[in-house]
PDB file of C-alpha atoms in Angstrom:
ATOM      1  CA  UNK A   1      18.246  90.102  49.754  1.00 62.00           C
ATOM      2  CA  UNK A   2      21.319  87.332  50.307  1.00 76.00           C
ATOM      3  CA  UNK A   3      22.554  85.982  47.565  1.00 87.00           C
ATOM      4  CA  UNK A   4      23.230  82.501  48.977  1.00 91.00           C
ATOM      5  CA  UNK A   5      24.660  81.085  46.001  1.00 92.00           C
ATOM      6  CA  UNK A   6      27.045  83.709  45.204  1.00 93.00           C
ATOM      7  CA  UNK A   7      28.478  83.113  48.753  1.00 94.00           C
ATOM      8  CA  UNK A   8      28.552  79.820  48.335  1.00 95.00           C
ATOM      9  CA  UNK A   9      30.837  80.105  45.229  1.00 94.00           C
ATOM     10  CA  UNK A  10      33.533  82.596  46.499  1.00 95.00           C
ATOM     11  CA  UNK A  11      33.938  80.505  49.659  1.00 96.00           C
ATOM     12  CA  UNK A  12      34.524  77.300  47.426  1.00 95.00           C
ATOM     13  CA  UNK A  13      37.054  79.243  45.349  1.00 95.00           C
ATOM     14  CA  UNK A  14      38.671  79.867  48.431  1.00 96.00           C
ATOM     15  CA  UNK A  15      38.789  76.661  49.817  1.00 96.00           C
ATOM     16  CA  UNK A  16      40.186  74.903  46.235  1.00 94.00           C
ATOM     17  CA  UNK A  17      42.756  77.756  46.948  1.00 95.00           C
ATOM     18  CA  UNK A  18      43.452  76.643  50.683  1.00 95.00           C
ATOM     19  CA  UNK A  19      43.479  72.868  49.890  1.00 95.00           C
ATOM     20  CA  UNK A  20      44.063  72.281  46.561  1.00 92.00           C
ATOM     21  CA  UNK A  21      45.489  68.685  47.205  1.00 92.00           C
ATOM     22  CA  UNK A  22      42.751  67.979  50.061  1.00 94.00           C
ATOM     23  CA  UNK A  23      39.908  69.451  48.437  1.00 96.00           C
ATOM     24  CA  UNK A  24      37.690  67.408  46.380  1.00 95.00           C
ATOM     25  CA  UNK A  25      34.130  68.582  44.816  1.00 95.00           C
ATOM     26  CA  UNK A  26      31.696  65.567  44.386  1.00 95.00           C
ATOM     27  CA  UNK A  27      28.454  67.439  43.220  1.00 93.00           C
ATOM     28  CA  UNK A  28      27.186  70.826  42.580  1.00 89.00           C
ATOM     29  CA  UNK A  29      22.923  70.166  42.948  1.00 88.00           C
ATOM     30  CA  UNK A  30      23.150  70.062  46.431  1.00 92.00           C
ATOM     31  CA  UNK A  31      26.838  71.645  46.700  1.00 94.00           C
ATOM     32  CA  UNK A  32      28.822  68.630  48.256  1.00 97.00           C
ATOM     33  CA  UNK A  33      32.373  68.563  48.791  1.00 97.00           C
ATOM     34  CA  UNK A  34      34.913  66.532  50.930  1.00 97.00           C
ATOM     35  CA  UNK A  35      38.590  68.180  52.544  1.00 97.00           C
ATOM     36  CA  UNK A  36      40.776  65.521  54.295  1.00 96.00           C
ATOM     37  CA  UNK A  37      42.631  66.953  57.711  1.00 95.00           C
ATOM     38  CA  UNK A  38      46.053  65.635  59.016  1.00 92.00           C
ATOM     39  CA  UNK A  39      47.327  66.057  61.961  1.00 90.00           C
ATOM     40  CA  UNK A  40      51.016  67.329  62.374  1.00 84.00           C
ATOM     41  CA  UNK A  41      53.567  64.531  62.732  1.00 75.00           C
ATOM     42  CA  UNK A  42      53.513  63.305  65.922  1.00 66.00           C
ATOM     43  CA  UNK A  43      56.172  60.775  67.602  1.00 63.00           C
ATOM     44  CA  UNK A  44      57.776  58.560  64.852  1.00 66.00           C
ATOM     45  CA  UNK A  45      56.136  60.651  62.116  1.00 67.00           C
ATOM     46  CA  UNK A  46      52.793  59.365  63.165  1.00 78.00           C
ATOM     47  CA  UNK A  47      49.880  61.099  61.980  1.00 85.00           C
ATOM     48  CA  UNK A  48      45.733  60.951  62.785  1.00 90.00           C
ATOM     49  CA  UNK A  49      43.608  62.094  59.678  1.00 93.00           C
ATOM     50  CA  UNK A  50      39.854  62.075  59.047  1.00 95.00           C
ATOM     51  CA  UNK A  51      38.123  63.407  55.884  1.00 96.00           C
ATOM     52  CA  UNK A  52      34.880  65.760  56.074  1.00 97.00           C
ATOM     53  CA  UNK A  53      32.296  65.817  54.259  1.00 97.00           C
ATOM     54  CA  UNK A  54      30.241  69.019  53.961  1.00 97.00           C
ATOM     55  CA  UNK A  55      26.754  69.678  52.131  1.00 97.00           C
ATOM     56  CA  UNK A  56      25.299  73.025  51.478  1.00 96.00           C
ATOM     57  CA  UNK A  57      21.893  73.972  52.693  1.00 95.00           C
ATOM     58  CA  UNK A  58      19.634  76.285  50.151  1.00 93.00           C
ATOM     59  CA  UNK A  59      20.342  79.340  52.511  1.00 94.00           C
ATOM     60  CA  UNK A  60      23.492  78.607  53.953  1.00 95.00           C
ATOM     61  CA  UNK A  61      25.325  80.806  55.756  1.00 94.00           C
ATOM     62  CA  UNK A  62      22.156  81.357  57.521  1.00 95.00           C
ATOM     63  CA  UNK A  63      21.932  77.763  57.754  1.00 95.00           C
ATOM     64  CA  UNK A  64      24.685  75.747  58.922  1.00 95.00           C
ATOM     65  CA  UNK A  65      25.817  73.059  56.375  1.00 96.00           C
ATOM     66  CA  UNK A  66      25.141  69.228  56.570  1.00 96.00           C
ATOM     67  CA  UNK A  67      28.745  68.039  58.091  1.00 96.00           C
ATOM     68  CA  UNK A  68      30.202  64.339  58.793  1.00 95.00           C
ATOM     69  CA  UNK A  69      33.316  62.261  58.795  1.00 95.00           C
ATOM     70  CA  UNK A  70      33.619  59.605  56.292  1.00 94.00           C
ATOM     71  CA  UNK A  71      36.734  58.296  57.016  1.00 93.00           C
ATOM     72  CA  UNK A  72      39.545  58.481  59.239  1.00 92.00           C
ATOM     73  CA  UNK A  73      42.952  57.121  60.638  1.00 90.00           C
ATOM     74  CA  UNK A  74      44.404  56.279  63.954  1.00 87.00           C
ATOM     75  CA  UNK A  75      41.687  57.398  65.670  1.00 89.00           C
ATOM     76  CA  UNK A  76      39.518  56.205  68.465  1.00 89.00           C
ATOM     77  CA  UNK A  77      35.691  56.195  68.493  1.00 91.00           C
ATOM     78  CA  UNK A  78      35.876  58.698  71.260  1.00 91.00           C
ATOM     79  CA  UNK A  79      38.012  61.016  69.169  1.00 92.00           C
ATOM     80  CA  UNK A  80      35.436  60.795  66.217  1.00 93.00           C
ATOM     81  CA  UNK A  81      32.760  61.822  68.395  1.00 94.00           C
ATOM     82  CA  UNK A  82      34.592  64.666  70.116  1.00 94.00           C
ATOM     83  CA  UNK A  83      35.237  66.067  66.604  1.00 95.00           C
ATOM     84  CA  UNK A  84      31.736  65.853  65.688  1.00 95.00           C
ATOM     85  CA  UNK A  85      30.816  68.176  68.813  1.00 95.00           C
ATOM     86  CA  UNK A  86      33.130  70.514  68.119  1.00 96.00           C
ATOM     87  CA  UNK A  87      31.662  71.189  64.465  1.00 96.00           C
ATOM     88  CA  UNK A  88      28.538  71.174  65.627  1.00 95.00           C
ATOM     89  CA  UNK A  89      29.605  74.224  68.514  1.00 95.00           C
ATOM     90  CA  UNK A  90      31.663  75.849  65.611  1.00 96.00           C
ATOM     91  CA  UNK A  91      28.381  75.557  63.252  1.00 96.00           C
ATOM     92  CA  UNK A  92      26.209  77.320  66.058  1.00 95.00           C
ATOM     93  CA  UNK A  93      29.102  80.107  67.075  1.00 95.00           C
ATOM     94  CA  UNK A  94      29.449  81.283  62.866  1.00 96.00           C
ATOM     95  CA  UNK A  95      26.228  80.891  61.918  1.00 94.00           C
ATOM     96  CA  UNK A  96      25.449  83.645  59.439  1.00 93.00           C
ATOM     97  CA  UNK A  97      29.379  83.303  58.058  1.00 94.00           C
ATOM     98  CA  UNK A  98      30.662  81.112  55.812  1.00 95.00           C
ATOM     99  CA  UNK A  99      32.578  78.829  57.869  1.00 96.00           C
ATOM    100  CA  UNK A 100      34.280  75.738  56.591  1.00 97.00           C
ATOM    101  CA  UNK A 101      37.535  77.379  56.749  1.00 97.00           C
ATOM    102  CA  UNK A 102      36.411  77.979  60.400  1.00 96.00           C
ATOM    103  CA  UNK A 103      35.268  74.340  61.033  1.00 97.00           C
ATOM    104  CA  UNK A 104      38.164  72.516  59.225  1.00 97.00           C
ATOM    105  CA  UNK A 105      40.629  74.903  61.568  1.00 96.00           C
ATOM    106  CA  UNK A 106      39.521  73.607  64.411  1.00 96.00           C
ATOM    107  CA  UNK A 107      39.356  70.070  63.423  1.00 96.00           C
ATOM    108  CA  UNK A 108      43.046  70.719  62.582  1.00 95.00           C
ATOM    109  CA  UNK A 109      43.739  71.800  65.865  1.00 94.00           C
ATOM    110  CA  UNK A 110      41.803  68.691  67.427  1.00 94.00           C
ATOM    111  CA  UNK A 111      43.393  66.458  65.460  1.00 94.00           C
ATOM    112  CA  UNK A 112      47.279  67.912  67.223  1.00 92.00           C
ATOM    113  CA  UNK A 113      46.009  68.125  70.711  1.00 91.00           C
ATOM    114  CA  UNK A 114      45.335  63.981  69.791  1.00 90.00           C
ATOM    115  CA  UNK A 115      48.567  63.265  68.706  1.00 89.00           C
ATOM    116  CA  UNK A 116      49.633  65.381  71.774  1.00 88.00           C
ATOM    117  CA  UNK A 117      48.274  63.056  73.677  1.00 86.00           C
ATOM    118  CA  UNK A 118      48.796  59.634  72.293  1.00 84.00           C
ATOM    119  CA  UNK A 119      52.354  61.236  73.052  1.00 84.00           C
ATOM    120  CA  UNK A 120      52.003  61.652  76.159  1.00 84.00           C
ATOM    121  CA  UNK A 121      49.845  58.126  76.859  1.00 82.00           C
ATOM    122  CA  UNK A 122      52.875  56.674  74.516  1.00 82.00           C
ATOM    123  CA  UNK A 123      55.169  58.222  77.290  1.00 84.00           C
ATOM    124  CA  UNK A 124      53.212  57.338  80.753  1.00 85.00           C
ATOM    125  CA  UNK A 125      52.880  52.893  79.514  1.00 84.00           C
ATOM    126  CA  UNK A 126      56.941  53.675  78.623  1.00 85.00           C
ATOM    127  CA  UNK A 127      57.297  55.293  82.468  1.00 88.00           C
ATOM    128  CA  UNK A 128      55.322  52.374  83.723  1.00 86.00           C
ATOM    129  CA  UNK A 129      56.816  50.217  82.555  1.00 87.00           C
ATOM    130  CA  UNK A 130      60.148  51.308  83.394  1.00 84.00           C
ATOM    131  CA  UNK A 131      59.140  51.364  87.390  1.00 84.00           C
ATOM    132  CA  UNK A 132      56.873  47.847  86.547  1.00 83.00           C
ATOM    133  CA  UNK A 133      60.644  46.480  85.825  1.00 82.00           C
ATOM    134  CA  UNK A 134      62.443  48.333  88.386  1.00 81.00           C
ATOM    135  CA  UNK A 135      59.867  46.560  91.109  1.00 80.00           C
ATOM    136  CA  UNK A 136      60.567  43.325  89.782  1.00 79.00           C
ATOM    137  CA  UNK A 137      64.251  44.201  89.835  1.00 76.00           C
ATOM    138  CA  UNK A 138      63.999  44.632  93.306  1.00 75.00           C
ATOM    139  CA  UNK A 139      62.154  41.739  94.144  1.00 73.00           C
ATOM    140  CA  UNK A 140      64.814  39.682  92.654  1.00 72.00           C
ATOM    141  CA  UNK A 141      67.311  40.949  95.122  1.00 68.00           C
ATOM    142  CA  UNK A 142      64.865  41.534  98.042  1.00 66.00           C
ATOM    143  CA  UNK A 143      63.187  38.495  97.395  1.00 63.00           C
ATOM    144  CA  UNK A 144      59.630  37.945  99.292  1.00 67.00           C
ATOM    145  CA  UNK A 145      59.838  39.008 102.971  1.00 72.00           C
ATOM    146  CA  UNK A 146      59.367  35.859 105.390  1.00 77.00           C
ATOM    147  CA  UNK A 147      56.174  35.436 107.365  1.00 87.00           C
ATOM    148  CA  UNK A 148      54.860  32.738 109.545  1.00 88.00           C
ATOM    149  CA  UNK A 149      51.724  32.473 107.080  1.00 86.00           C
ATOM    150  CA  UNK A 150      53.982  31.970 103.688  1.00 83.00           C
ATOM    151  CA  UNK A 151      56.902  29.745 105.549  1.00 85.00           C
ATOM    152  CA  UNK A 152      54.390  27.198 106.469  1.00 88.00           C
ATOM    153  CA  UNK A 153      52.581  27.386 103.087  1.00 89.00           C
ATOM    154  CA  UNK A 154      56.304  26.904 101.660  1.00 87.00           C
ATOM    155  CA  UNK A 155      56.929  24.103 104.187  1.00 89.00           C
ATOM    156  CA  UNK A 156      53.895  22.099 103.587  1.00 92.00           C
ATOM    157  CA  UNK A 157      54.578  22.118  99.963  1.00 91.00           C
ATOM    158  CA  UNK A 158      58.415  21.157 100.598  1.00 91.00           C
ATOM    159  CA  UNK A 159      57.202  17.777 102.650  1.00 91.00           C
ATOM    160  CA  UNK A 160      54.677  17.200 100.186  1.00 92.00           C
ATOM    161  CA  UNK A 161      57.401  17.085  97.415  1.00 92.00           C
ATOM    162  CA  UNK A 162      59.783  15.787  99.378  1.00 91.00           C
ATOM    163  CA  UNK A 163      57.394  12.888 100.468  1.00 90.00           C
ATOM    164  CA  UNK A 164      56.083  11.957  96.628  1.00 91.00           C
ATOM    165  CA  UNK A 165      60.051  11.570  96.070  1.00 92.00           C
ATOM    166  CA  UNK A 166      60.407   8.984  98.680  1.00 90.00           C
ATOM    167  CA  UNK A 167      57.332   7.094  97.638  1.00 89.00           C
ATOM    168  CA  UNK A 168      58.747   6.977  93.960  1.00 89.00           C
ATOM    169  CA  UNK A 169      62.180   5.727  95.514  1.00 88.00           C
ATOM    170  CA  UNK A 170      60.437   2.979  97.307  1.00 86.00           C
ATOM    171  CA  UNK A 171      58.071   1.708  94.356  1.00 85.00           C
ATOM    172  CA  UNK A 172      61.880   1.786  91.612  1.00 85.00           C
ATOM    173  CA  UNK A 173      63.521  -0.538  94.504  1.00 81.00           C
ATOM    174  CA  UNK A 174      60.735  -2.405  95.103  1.00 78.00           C
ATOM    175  CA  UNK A 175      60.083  -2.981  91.536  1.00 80.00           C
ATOM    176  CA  UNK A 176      63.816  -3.257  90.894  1.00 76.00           C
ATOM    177  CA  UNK A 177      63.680  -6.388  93.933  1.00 70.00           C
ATOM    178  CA  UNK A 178      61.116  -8.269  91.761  1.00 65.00           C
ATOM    179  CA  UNK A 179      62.613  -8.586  88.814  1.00 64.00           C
ATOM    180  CA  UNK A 180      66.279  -9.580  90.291  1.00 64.00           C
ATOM    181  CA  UNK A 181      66.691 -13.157  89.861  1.00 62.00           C
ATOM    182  CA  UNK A 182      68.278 -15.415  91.966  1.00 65.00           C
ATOM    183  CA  UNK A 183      71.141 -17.755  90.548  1.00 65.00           C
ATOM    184  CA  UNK A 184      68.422 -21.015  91.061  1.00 65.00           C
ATOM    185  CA  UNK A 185      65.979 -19.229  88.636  1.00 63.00           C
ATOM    186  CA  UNK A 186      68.741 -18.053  86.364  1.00 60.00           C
ATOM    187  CA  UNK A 187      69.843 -21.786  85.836  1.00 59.00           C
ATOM    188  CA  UNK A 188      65.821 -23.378  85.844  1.00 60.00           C
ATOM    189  CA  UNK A 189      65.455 -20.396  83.041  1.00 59.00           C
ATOM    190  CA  UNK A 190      68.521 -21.323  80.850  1.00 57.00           C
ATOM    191  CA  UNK A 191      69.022 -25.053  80.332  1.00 57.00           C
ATOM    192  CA  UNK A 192      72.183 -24.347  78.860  1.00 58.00           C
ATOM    193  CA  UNK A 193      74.407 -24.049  81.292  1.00 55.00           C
ATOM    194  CA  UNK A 194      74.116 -27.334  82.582  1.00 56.00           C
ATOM    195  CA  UNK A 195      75.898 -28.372  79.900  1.00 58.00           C
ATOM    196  CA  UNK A 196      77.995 -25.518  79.081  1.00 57.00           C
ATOM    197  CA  UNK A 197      81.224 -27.540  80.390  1.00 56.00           C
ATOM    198  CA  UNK A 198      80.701 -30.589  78.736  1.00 56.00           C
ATOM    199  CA  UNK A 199      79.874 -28.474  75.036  1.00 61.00           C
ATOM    200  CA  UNK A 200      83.481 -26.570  75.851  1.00 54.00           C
ATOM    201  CA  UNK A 201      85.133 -30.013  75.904  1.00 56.00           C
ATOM    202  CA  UNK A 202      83.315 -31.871  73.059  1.00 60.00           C
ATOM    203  CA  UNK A 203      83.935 -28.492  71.350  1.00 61.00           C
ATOM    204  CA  UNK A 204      87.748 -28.716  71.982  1.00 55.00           C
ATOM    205  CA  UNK A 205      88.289 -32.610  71.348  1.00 57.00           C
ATOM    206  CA  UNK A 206      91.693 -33.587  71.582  1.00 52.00           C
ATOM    207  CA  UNK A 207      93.408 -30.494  71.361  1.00 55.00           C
ATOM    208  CA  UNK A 208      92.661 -30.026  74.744  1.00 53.00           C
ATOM    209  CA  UNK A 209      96.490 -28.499  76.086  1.00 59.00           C
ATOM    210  CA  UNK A 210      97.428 -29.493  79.613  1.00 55.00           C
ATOM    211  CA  UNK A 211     100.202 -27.877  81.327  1.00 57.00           C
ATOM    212  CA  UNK A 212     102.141 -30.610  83.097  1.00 58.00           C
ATOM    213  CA  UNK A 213     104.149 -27.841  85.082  1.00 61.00           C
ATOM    214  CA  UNK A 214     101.076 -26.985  87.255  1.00 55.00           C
ATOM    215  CA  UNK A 215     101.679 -30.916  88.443  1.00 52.00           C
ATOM    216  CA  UNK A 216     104.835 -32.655  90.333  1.00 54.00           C
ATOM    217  CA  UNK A 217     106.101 -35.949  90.633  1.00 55.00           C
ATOM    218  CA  UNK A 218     104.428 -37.777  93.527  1.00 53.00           C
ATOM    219  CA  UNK A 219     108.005 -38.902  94.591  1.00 54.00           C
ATOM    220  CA  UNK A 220     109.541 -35.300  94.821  1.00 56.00           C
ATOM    221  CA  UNK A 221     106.942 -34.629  97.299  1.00 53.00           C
ATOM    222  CA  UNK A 222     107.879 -34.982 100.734  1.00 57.00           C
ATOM    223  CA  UNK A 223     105.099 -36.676 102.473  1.00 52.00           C
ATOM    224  CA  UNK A 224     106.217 -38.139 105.864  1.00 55.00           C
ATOM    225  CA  UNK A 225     104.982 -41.670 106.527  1.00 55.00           C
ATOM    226  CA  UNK A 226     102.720 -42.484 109.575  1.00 52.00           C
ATOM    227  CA  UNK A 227     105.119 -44.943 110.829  1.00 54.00           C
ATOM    228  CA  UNK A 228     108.171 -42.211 110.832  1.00 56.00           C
ATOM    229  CA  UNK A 229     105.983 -39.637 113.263  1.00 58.00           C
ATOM    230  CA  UNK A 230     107.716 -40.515 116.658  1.00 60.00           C
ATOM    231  CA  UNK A 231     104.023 -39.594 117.837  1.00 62.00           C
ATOM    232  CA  UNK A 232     102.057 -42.119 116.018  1.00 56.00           C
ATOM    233  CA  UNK A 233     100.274 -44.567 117.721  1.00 59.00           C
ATOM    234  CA  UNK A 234      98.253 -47.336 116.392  1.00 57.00           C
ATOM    235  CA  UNK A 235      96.562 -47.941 119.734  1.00 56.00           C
ATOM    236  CA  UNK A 236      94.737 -44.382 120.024  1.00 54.00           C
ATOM    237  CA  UNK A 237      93.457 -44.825 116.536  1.00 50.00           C
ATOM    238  CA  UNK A 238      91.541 -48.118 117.728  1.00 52.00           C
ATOM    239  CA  UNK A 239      90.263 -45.995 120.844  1.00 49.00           C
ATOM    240  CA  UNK A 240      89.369 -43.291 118.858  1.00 49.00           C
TER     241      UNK A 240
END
């Protein structure tokens, strides 16, 4: 007859042996037990992680145990439910074994092939990217090639511009016409400068300063009398 609970304890003496800083008992009436499994460091150091949690059944290894993940890191819900498969496969392949060691060693591998291939998904968007930016590199020399169709798309929207400038132009100078005044509304608006002249002289009084230079005596100027003109006659004025 199978002692199921003596196998039960040598394989948890083992496994406190294997992971002693990943191994953690949490009760003995049912056997229960969790072991946390990183992943190797991946790119940058980064890791994925989840933490089983196993259960013993009353006649395990015959049985297989009671298995699920309680927590993990960096990890999609795709991956979680890939790794729950793949215990349940292991479970049916060692049944009759003890096999934790068994199931968390595959996990473990799992868990590298992931960061394998956020890797290489890290690597392809980088690639991508790369040619995404290489493209538009090209397009900034190239530029778009010419058709008929996008010419007369750019064309319509050229005139359209061009037009909604010329309308703008028109309404400034129009509106720029109205408010121009003329020099009759300028004086009708400001009563002031009607008398602006006069105020200048009351303002100056008799200090007014004339300078007599600007004038000449009426005798130094030589004004030739009617009379004198050897050309002047009297009677053409009368006919005139």
């Amino acid at each position: 007859m199978t002692d199921y609970s003596e196998e039960q304890r040598n394989e948890l003496e083992a496994l406190e042996s294997i992971y002693p800083d990943s191994f953690t008992v949490l009760s003995e009436k049912p056997t229960t037990f969790t072991i946390t499994v990183t992943s190797e460091a991946g790119e940058n150091d980064e890791t994925v992680q989840t933490t089983l949690k196993f259960t013993y059944r009353e006649k395990y290894p015959d049985e297989t145990p009671l298995y699920e993940i309680v927590s993990q890191e960096n990890l999609d819900d795709s991956d979680v439910m890939d790794i729950i498969k793949l215990l349940e496969q292991q479970a049916e392949e060692n049944l009759g074994m003890v096999m934790i060691f068994t199931l968390v060693s595959a996990v473990q591998e799992k868990l590298n092939e992931i960061v394998d291939q956020i890797k290489t998904r890290r690597e392809e968007e980088k690639k991508q990217k790369e040619r995404e930016a290489e493209e538009e590199e090209k397009q900034r020399f190239h530029g778009t090639p010419v058709t008929i169709e996008n010419f007369l798309n750019w064309k319509a929207k050229f005139d359209a511009e061009l037009l909604e400038i010329k309308r703008k132009k028109m309404k400034e100078e129009e509106q720029a016409g109205k408010n121009k005044l003329s020099g009759k509304q300028l004086f009708e608006m400001d009563h002031n400068l009607d008398t602006s002249d006069i105020q200048f002289l009351e303002d100056a009084g008799n200090n007014v300063e004339v300078d007599e230079s600007l004038f000449q005596e009426m005798d130094d100027l030589e004004l030739e009398d009617e009379e004198d003109d050897p050309d002047y006659n009297p009677v053409n004025l009368d006919s005139d």
